[in-house]
CSV table of N, CA and C in Angstrom, one decimal:
chain,number,residue,atom,x,y,z
A,1,UNK,N,-2.1,-23.9,12.7
A,1,UNK,CA,-1.8,-22.5,12.6
A,1,UNK,C,-1.8,-22.0,11.1
A,2,UNK,N,-2.5,-21.0,10.8
A,2,UNK,CA,-2.6,-20.5,9.5
A,2,UNK,C,-1.2,-19.9,9.1
A,3,UNK,N,-1.0,-19.8,7.8
A,3,UNK,CA,0.3,-19.2,7.3
A,3,UNK,C,0.4,-17.7,7.6
A,4,UNK,N,-0.7,-17.0,7.8
A,4,UNK,CA,-0.6,-15.6,8.1
A,4,UNK,C,-0.5,-15.3,9.6
A,5,UNK,N,-0.6,-16.3,10.5
A,5,UNK,CA,-0.6,-16.0,11.9
A,5,UNK,C,0.8,-15.5,12.4
A,6,UNK,N,1.9,-16.1,12.0
A,6,UNK,CA,3.2,-15.5,12.5
A,6,UNK,C,3.4,-14.1,12.2
A,7,UNK,N,3.1,-13.6,11.1
A,7,UNK,CA,3.2,-12.2,10.8
A,7,UNK,C,2.3,-11.3,11.6
A,8,UNK,N,1.1,-11.8,11.9
A,8,UNK,CA,0.2,-11.1,12.7
A,8,UNK,C,0.7,-11.0,14.2
A,9,UNK,N,1.3,-12.1,14.7
A,9,UNK,CA,1.9,-12.1,16.0
A,9,UNK,C,3.0,-11.2,16.1
A,10,UNK,N,3.9,-11.2,15.0
A,10,UNK,CA,5.0,-10.3,14.9
A,10,UNK,C,4.6,-8.8,15.0
A,11,UNK,N,3.5,-8.5,14.3
A,11,UNK,CA,3.0,-7.2,14.2
A,11,UNK,C,2.6,-6.7,15.6
A,12,UNK,N,1.8,-7.5,16.3
A,12,UNK,CA,1.3,-7.1,17.6
A,12,UNK,C,2.4,-7.0,18.7
A,13,UNK,N,3.3,-8.0,18.7
A,13,UNK,CA,4.4,-8.0,19.6
A,13,UNK,C,5.3,-6.8,19.4
A,14,UNK,N,5.6,-6.5,18.1
A,14,UNK,CA,6.4,-5.3,17.8
A,14,UNK,C,5.7,-4.0,18.1
A,15,UNK,N,4.4,-4.0,17.9
A,15,UNK,CA,3.6,-2.8,18.3
A,15,UNK,C,3.7,-2.5,19.8
A,16,UNK,N,3.5,-3.6,20.6
A,16,UNK,CA,3.6,-3.4,22.0
A,16,UNK,C,5.0,-3.0,22.5
A,17,UNK,N,6.0,-3.6,21.8
A,17,UNK,CA,7.4,-3.2,22.2
A,17,UNK,C,7.7,-1.8,21.8
A,18,UNK,N,7.2,-1.3,20.7
A,18,UNK,CA,7.5,0.0,20.3
A,18,UNK,C,6.9,1.0,21.3
A,19,UNK,N,5.6,0.7,21.7
A,19,UNK,CA,5.0,1.6,22.7
A,19,UNK,C,5.8,1.5,24.0
A,20,UNK,N,6.3,0.4,24.4
A,20,UNK,CA,7.1,0.3,25.6
A,20,UNK,C,8.4,1.0,25.5
A,21,UNK,N,9.1,0.8,24.4
A,21,UNK,CA,10.3,1.5,24.2
A,21,UNK,C,10.1,3.0,24.1
A,22,UNK,N,9.0,3.5,23.6
A,22,UNK,CA,8.7,4.9,23.5
A,22,UNK,C,8.5,5.5,24.9
A,23,UNK,N,7.8,4.7,25.7
A,23,UNK,CA,7.6,5.1,27.1
A,23,UNK,C,8.9,5.2,27.9
A,24,UNK,N,9.8,4.2,27.6
A,24,UNK,CA,11.1,4.2,28.3
A,24,UNK,C,12.2,5.1,27.7
A,25,UNK,N,11.8,5.8,26.6
A,25,UNK,CA,12.7,6.7,25.9
A,25,UNK,C,13.9,6.1,25.3
A,26,UNK,N,13.7,4.9,24.6
A,26,UNK,CA,14.8,4.3,23.9
A,26,UNK,C,14.5,4.5,22.4
A,27,UNK,N,15.0,5.6,21.9
A,27,UNK,CA,14.7,6.1,20.5
A,27,UNK,C,15.2,5.1,19.5
A,28,UNK,N,16.4,4.6,19.7
A,28,UNK,CA,17.0,3.6,18.7
A,28,UNK,C,16.2,2.4,18.6
A,29,UNK,N,15.7,1.8,19.7
A,29,UNK,CA,14.9,0.6,19.6
A,29,UNK,C,13.5,0.9,19.0
A,30,UNK,N,13.0,2.1,19.3
A,30,UNK,CA,11.7,2.5,18.7
A,30,UNK,C,11.8,2.6,17.1
A,31,UNK,N,12.9,3.1,16.7
A,31,UNK,CA,13.2,3.2,15.2
A,31,UNK,C,13.3,1.8,14.6
A,32,UNK,N,14.0,0.9,15.3
A,32,UNK,CA,14.1,-0.5,14.8
A,32,UNK,C,12.8,-1.2,14.8
A,33,UNK,N,12.0,-1.0,15.8
A,33,UNK,CA,10.7,-1.6,15.9
A,33,UNK,C,9.7,-1.1,14.9
A,34,UNK,N,9.7,0.2,14.6
A,34,UNK,CA,8.8,0.8,13.6
A,34,UNK,C,9.1,0.2,12.2
A,35,UNK,N,10.4,-0.1,11.9
A,35,UNK,CA,10.7,-0.6,10.6
A,35,UNK,C,10.3,-2.0,10.4
A,36,UNK,N,9.8,-2.7,11.4
A,36,UNK,CA,9.3,-4.1,11.3
A,36,UNK,C,7.8,-4.1,11.0
A,37,UNK,N,7.1,-3.0,11.4
A,37,UNK,CA,5.7,-3.0,11.4
A,37,UNK,C,5.1,-3.1,10.0
A,38,UNK,N,5.5,-2.3,9.0
A,38,UNK,CA,5.0,-2.3,7.7
A,38,UNK,C,5.3,-3.6,6.9
A,39,UNK,N,6.5,-4.1,7.0
A,39,UNK,CA,6.7,-5.4,6.3
A,39,UNK,C,5.9,-6.6,6.9
A,40,UNK,N,5.7,-6.6,8.2
A,40,UNK,CA,4.9,-7.6,8.8
A,40,UNK,C,3.4,-7.5,8.4
A,41,UNK,N,2.9,-6.3,8.3
A,41,UNK,CA,1.5,-6.1,7.8
A,41,UNK,C,1.4,-6.5,6.3
A,42,UNK,N,2.4,-6.2,5.5
A,42,UNK,CA,2.4,-6.6,4.1
A,42,UNK,C,2.4,-8.1,4.0
A,43,UNK,N,3.2,-8.8,4.7
A,43,UNK,CA,3.3,-10.3,4.7
A,43,UNK,C,1.9,-10.8,5.1
A,44,UNK,N,1.3,-10.3,6.2
A,44,UNK,CA,0.0,-10.8,6.6
A,44,UNK,C,-1.0,-10.6,5.5
A,45,UNK,N,-1.1,-9.4,4.9
A,45,UNK,CA,-2.1,-9.1,3.9
A,45,UNK,C,-1.8,-10.0,2.6
A,46,UNK,N,-0.6,-10.1,2.3
A,46,UNK,CA,-0.2,-10.9,1.1
A,46,UNK,C,-0.6,-12.4,1.2
A,47,UNK,N,-0.3,-13.0,2.4
A,47,UNK,CA,-0.6,-14.4,2.6
A,47,UNK,C,-2.1,-14.6,2.8
A,48,UNK,N,-2.7,-13.7,3.5
A,48,UNK,CA,-4.2,-13.9,3.7
A,48,UNK,C,-5.0,-13.7,2.5
A,49,UNK,N,-4.5,-13.1,1.5
A,49,UNK,CA,-5.2,-12.9,0.2
A,49,UNK,C,-4.7,-13.9,-0.9
A,50,UNK,N,-4.2,-15.0,-0.4
A,50,UNK,CA,-3.8,-16.1,-1.3
A,50,UNK,C,-2.7,-15.6,-2.3
A,51,UNK,N,-1.7,-14.8,-1.8
A,51,UNK,CA,-0.6,-14.4,-2.6
A,51,UNK,C,-1.0,-13.6,-3.8
A,52,UNK,N,-2.1,-12.8,-3.7
A,52,UNK,CA,-2.5,-12.0,-4.8
A,52,UNK,C,-2.7,-10.6,-4.2
A,53,UNK,N,-2.2,-9.6,-5.0
A,53,UNK,CA,-2.3,-8.2,-4.5
A,53,UNK,C,-2.5,-7.3,-5.8
A,54,UNK,N,-3.4,-6.3,-5.6
A,54,UNK,CA,-3.6,-5.4,-6.8
A,54,UNK,C,-2.5,-4.4,-6.8
A,55,UNK,N,-2.4,-3.7,-8.0
A,55,UNK,CA,-1.3,-2.8,-8.2
A,55,UNK,C,-1.4,-1.6,-7.2
A,56,UNK,N,-2.6,-1.1,-6.9
A,56,UNK,CA,-2.8,0.0,-6.0
A,56,UNK,C,-2.4,-0.3,-4.6
A,57,UNK,N,-2.8,-1.5,-4.2
A,57,UNK,CA,-2.5,-1.9,-2.8
A,57,UNK,C,-1.0,-2.2,-2.6
A,58,UNK,N,-0.4,-2.7,-3.7
A,58,UNK,CA,1.0,-2.9,-3.6
A,58,UNK,C,1.8,-1.6,-3.6
A,59,UNK,N,1.2,-0.6,-4.3
A,59,UNK,CA,1.8,0.7,-4.3
A,59,UNK,C,1.7,1.4,-3.0
A,60,UNK,N,0.6,1.2,-2.3
A,60,UNK,CA,0.4,1.7,-0.9
A,60,UNK,C,1.5,1.1,0.0
A,61,UNK,N,1.6,-0.2,0.0
A,61,UNK,CA,2.7,-0.8,0.8
A,61,UNK,C,4.1,-0.3,0.5
A,62,UNK,N,4.3,-0.2,-0.8
A,62,UNK,CA,5.7,0.3,-1.3
A,62,UNK,C,5.9,1.7,-0.8
A,63,UNK,N,4.9,2.6,-0.9
A,63,UNK,CA,5.1,4.0,-0.4
A,63,UNK,C,5.3,4.0,1.1
A,64,UNK,N,4.6,3.2,1.8
A,64,UNK,CA,4.8,3.1,3.3
A,64,UNK,C,6.2,2.6,3.6
A,65,UNK,N,6.7,1.7,2.9
A,65,UNK,CA,8.0,1.2,3.1
A,65,UNK,C,9.0,2.3,2.8
A,66,UNK,N,8.8,3.0,1.7
A,66,UNK,CA,9.8,4.1,1.4
A,66,UNK,C,9.7,5.2,2.4
A,67,UNK,N,8.5,5.4,3.0
A,67,UNK,CA,8.5,6.4,4.1
A,67,UNK,C,9.3,5.9,5.3
A,68,UNK,N,9.2,4.6,5.6
A,68,UNK,CA,10.0,4.1,6.7
A,68,UNK,C,11.5,4.2,6.4
A,69,UNK,N,11.9,4.1,5.2
A,69,UNK,CA,13.3,4.3,4.8
A,69,UNK,C,13.7,5.8,5.0
A,70,UNK,N,12.8,6.7,4.6
A,70,UNK,CA,13.1,8.1,4.8
A,70,UNK,C,13.3,8.4,6.3
A,71,UNK,N,12.4,7.8,7.1
A,71,UNK,CA,12.5,8.0,8.6
A,71,UNK,C,13.7,7.5,9.2
A,72,UNK,N,14.1,6.3,8.7
A,72,UNK,CA,15.3,5.6,9.2
A,72,UNK,C,16.6,6.4,8.8
A,73,UNK,N,16.7,6.9,7.6
A,73,UNK,CA,17.9,7.5,7.2
A,73,UNK,C,18.1,8.9,7.9
A,74,UNK,N,17.0,9.6,8.1
A,74,UNK,CA,17.0,10.8,8.9
A,74,UNK,C,17.9,11.9,8.3
A,75,UNK,N,17.8,12.0,6.9
A,75,UNK,CA,18.6,13.1,6.3
A,75,UNK,C,17.7,14.3,6.2
A,76,UNK,N,18.3,15.4,5.7
A,76,UNK,CA,17.6,16.7,5.8
A,76,UNK,C,16.3,16.8,5.0
A,77,UNK,N,16.3,16.0,3.9
A,77,UNK,CA,15.1,16.0,3.0
A,77,UNK,C,14.1,14.9,3.4
A,78,UNK,N,14.4,14.2,4.4
A,78,UNK,CA,13.5,13.1,4.7
A,78,UNK,C,12.1,13.5,5.2
A,79,UNK,N,12.0,14.7,5.8
A,79,UNK,CA,10.7,15.1,6.2
A,79,UNK,C,9.8,15.3,5.0
A,80,UNK,N,10.3,16.0,4.0
A,80,UNK,CA,9.4,16.2,2.8
A,80,UNK,C,9.2,14.9,2.0
A,81,UNK,N,10.1,14.0,1.9
A,81,UNK,CA,9.9,12.7,1.3
A,81,UNK,C,8.9,11.9,2.0
A,82,UNK,N,9.0,11.9,3.3
A,82,UNK,CA,8.1,11.2,4.1
A,82,UNK,C,6.7,11.7,4.0
A,83,UNK,N,6.6,13.1,4.0
A,83,UNK,CA,5.3,13.7,3.9
A,83,UNK,C,4.6,13.4,2.5
A,84,UNK,N,5.4,13.4,1.4
A,84,UNK,CA,4.9,13.1,0.1
A,84,UNK,C,4.4,11.7,0.0
A,85,UNK,N,5.2,10.8,0.6
A,85,UNK,CA,4.8,9.3,0.6
A,85,UNK,C,3.4,9.1,1.3
A,86,UNK,N,3.3,9.7,2.5
A,86,UNK,CA,2.1,9.6,3.3
A,86,UNK,C,0.9,10.3,2.6
A,87,UNK,N,1.2,11.4,1.9
A,87,UNK,CA,0.1,12.1,1.2
A,87,UNK,C,-0.4,11.2,0.0
A,88,UNK,N,0.5,10.6,-0.7
A,88,UNK,CA,0.1,9.7,-1.8
A,88,UNK,C,-0.6,8.5,-1.3
A,89,UNK,N,-0.2,8.0,-0.1
A,89,UNK,CA,-0.9,6.8,0.5
A,89,UNK,C,-2.4,7.2,0.9
A,90,UNK,N,-2.5,8.4,1.5
A,90,UNK,CA,-3.9,8.8,1.9
A,90,UNK,C,-4.8,9.1,0.6
A,91,UNK,N,-4.2,9.6,-0.4
A,91,UNK,CA,-5.0,9.8,-1.6
A,91,UNK,C,-5.4,8.5,-2.2
A,92,UNK,N,-4.5,7.5,-2.3
A,92,UNK,CA,-4.8,6.2,-2.8
A,92,UNK,C,-5.9,5.5,-1.9
A,93,UNK,N,-5.7,5.6,-0.6
A,93,UNK,CA,-6.7,5.0,0.3
A,93,UNK,C,-8.1,5.7,0.2
A,94,UNK,N,-8.1,7.0,0.0
A,94,UNK,CA,-9.4,7.6,-0.3
A,94,UNK,C,-10.0,7.2,-1.6
A,95,UNK,N,-9.2,7.0,-2.6
A,95,UNK,CA,-9.7,6.5,-3.9
A,95,UNK,C,-10.3,5.1,-3.7
A,96,UNK,N,-9.6,4.2,-3.0
A,96,UNK,CA,-10.1,2.8,-2.8
A,96,UNK,C,-11.3,2.8,-1.9
A,97,UNK,N,-11.4,3.7,-0.9
A,97,UNK,CA,-12.6,3.8,-0.1
A,97,UNK,C,-13.8,4.3,-0.9
A,98,UNK,N,-13.6,5.3,-1.7
A,98,UNK,CA,-14.7,5.8,-2.5
A,98,UNK,C,-15.2,4.8,-3.5
A,99,UNK,N,-14.2,4.0,-4.1
A,99,UNK,CA,-14.6,2.9,-5.0
A,99,UNK,C,-15.4,1.8,-4.3
A,100,UNK,N,-15.0,1.5,-3.1
A,100,UNK,CA,-15.7,0.4,-2.4
A,100,UNK,C,-17.0,0.9,-1.7
A,101,UNK,N,-17.1,2.2,-1.5
A,101,UNK,CA,-18.3,2.8,-0.9
A,101,UNK,C,-19.6,2.6,-1.7
A,102,UNK,N,-19.4,2.6,-3.0
A,102,UNK,CA,-20.6,2.4,-3.9
A,102,UNK,C,-21.3,1.1,-3.7
A,103,UNK,N,-20.6,0.1,-3.2
A,103,UNK,CA,-21.2,-1.3,-3.1
A,103,UNK,C,-21.7,-1.5,-1.7
A,104,UNK,N,-21.6,-0.6,-0.8
A,104,UNK,CA,-22.1,-0.8,0.6
A,104,UNK,C,-23.6,-0.5,0.7
A,105,UNK,N,-24.3,-1.3,1.4
A,105,UNK,CA,-25.7,-1.0,1.7
A,105,UNK,C,-25.9,-0.7,3.2
A,106,UNK,N,-26.4,0.4,3.5
A,106,UNK,CA,-26.5,0.8,4.9
A,106,UNK,C,-28.0,0.7,5.3
A,107,UNK,N,-28.2,0.3,6.5
A,107,UNK,CA,-29.6,0.3,7.1
A,107,UNK,C,-29.7,1.5,8.0
A,108,UNK,N,-31.0,1.7,8.5
A,108,UNK,CA,-31.3,2.8,9.3
A,108,UNK,C,-30.5,2.7,10.7
A,109,UNK,N,-30.3,1.5,11.2
A,109,UNK,CA,-29.6,1.4,12.5
A,109,UNK,C,-28.1,1.6,12.4
A,110,UNK,N,-27.6,1.7,11.2
A,110,UNK,CA,-26.2,2.0,11.0
A,110,UNK,C,-25.9,3.5,11.1
A,111,UNK,N,-26.9,4.3,11.0
A,111,UNK,CA,-26.7,5.7,10.9
A,111,UNK,C,-26.1,6.3,12.1
A,112,UNK,N,-26.4,5.8,13.3
A,112,UNK,CA,-25.8,6.4,14.5
A,112,UNK,C,-24.3,6.1,14.5
A,113,UNK,N,-23.9,4.9,14.2
A,113,UNK,CA,-22.5,4.5,14.1
A,113,UNK,C,-21.7,5.3,13.1
A,114,UNK,N,-22.3,5.5,12.0
A,114,UNK,CA,-21.7,6.3,10.9
A,114,UNK,C,-21.5,7.8,11.4
A,115,UNK,N,-22.6,8.3,12.0
A,115,UNK,CA,-22.5,9.7,12.5
A,115,UNK,C,-21.4,9.8,13.6
A,116,UNK,N,-21.3,8.9,14.5
A,116,UNK,CA,-20.2,8.9,15.5
A,116,UNK,C,-18.9,8.8,14.9
A,117,UNK,N,-18.7,8.0,13.9
A,117,UNK,CA,-17.4,7.8,13.2
A,117,UNK,C,-17.0,9.1,12.5
A,118,UNK,N,-18.0,9.7,11.8
A,118,UNK,CA,-17.7,11.0,11.1
A,118,UNK,C,-17.4,12.1,12.0
A,119,UNK,N,-18.1,12.1,13.1
A,119,UNK,CA,-17.9,13.1,14.2
A,119,UNK,C,-16.5,13.0,14.8
A,120,UNK,N,-16.1,11.7,15.1
A,120,UNK,CA,-14.8,11.4,15.6
A,120,UNK,C,-13.7,11.8,14.7
A,121,UNK,N,-13.8,11.4,13.4
A,121,UNK,CA,-12.8,11.8,12.4
A,121,UNK,C,-12.7,13.3,12.3
A,122,UNK,N,-13.8,14.0,12.3
A,122,UNK,CA,-13.8,15.4,12.2
A,122,UNK,C,-13.1,16.1,13.4
A,123,UNK,N,-13.4,15.5,14.6
A,123,UNK,CA,-12.7,16.1,15.8
A,123,UNK,C,-11.2,15.9,15.8
A,124,UNK,N,-10.8,14.7,15.3
A,124,UNK,CA,-9.4,14.5,15.2
A,124,UNK,C,-8.7,15.4,14.2
A,125,UNK,N,-9.3,15.6,13.0
A,125,UNK,CA,-8.8,16.5,12.0
A,125,UNK,C,-8.8,17.9,12.5
A,126,UNK,N,-9.8,18.3,13.2
A,126,UNK,CA,-9.9,19.7,13.8
A,126,UNK,C,-8.8,19.9,14.8
A,127,UNK,N,-8.6,18.9,15.7
A,127,UNK,CA,-7.5,19.1,16.7
A,127,UNK,C,-6.1,19.1,16.1
A,128,UNK,N,-5.9,18.3,15.1
A,128,UNK,CA,-4.6,18.2,14.5
A,128,UNK,C,-4.3,19.5,13.7
A,129,UNK,N,-5.3,20.0,13.0
A,129,UNK,CA,-5.1,21.2,12.2
A,129,UNK,C,-4.9,22.5,13.1
A,130,UNK,N,-5.4,22.4,14.3
A,130,UNK,CA,-5.3,23.6,15.2
A,130,UNK,C,-4.0,23.5,16.1
A,131,UNK,N,-3.2,22.5,15.9
A,131,UNK,CA,-2.0,22.4,16.7
A,131,UNK,C,-1.1,23.6,16.4
A,132,UNK,N,-0.5,24.2,17.5
A,132,UNK,CA,0.5,25.3,17.3
A,132,UNK,C,1.9,24.7,17.3
A,133,UNK,N,2.6,24.9,16.2
A,133,UNK,CA,4.0,24.4,16.1
A,133,UNK,C,4.9,25.3,16.8
A,134,UNK,N,6.1,24.8,17.1
A,134,UNK,CA,7.1,25.6,17.9
A,134,UNK,C,7.7,26.7,17.0
A,135,UNK,N,7.8,26.4,15.7
A,135,UNK,CA,8.5,27.4,14.8
A,135,UNK,C,7.5,28.5,14.5
């Protein structure tokens, strides 16, 4: 067994349990399960990359962990703190994706998959932005 396998197993088992607890409406157990997901992903990534991590990727995991802390504490300012952490994570992920995109070589047969991916992401963004909030 590889050293990264236990954290990957923990991630998938916890993910399944969180979905199950959400369906059964056990909010306390959902909250506990969600707080295990990001550290298990970090351990998997850290071990699978031979215990090396760049500053930006470490910052992404740190911001996700801080977001989980905001969610767990559930204080009045936690929504804004959680939003700012996720916004920073998305900006950093876009920067890393743009930097890695320069080195990718696409063939003609990849164009349909890329088109479907962009169309799907656009549909998700459109549907999320058109949600009507209760307030």
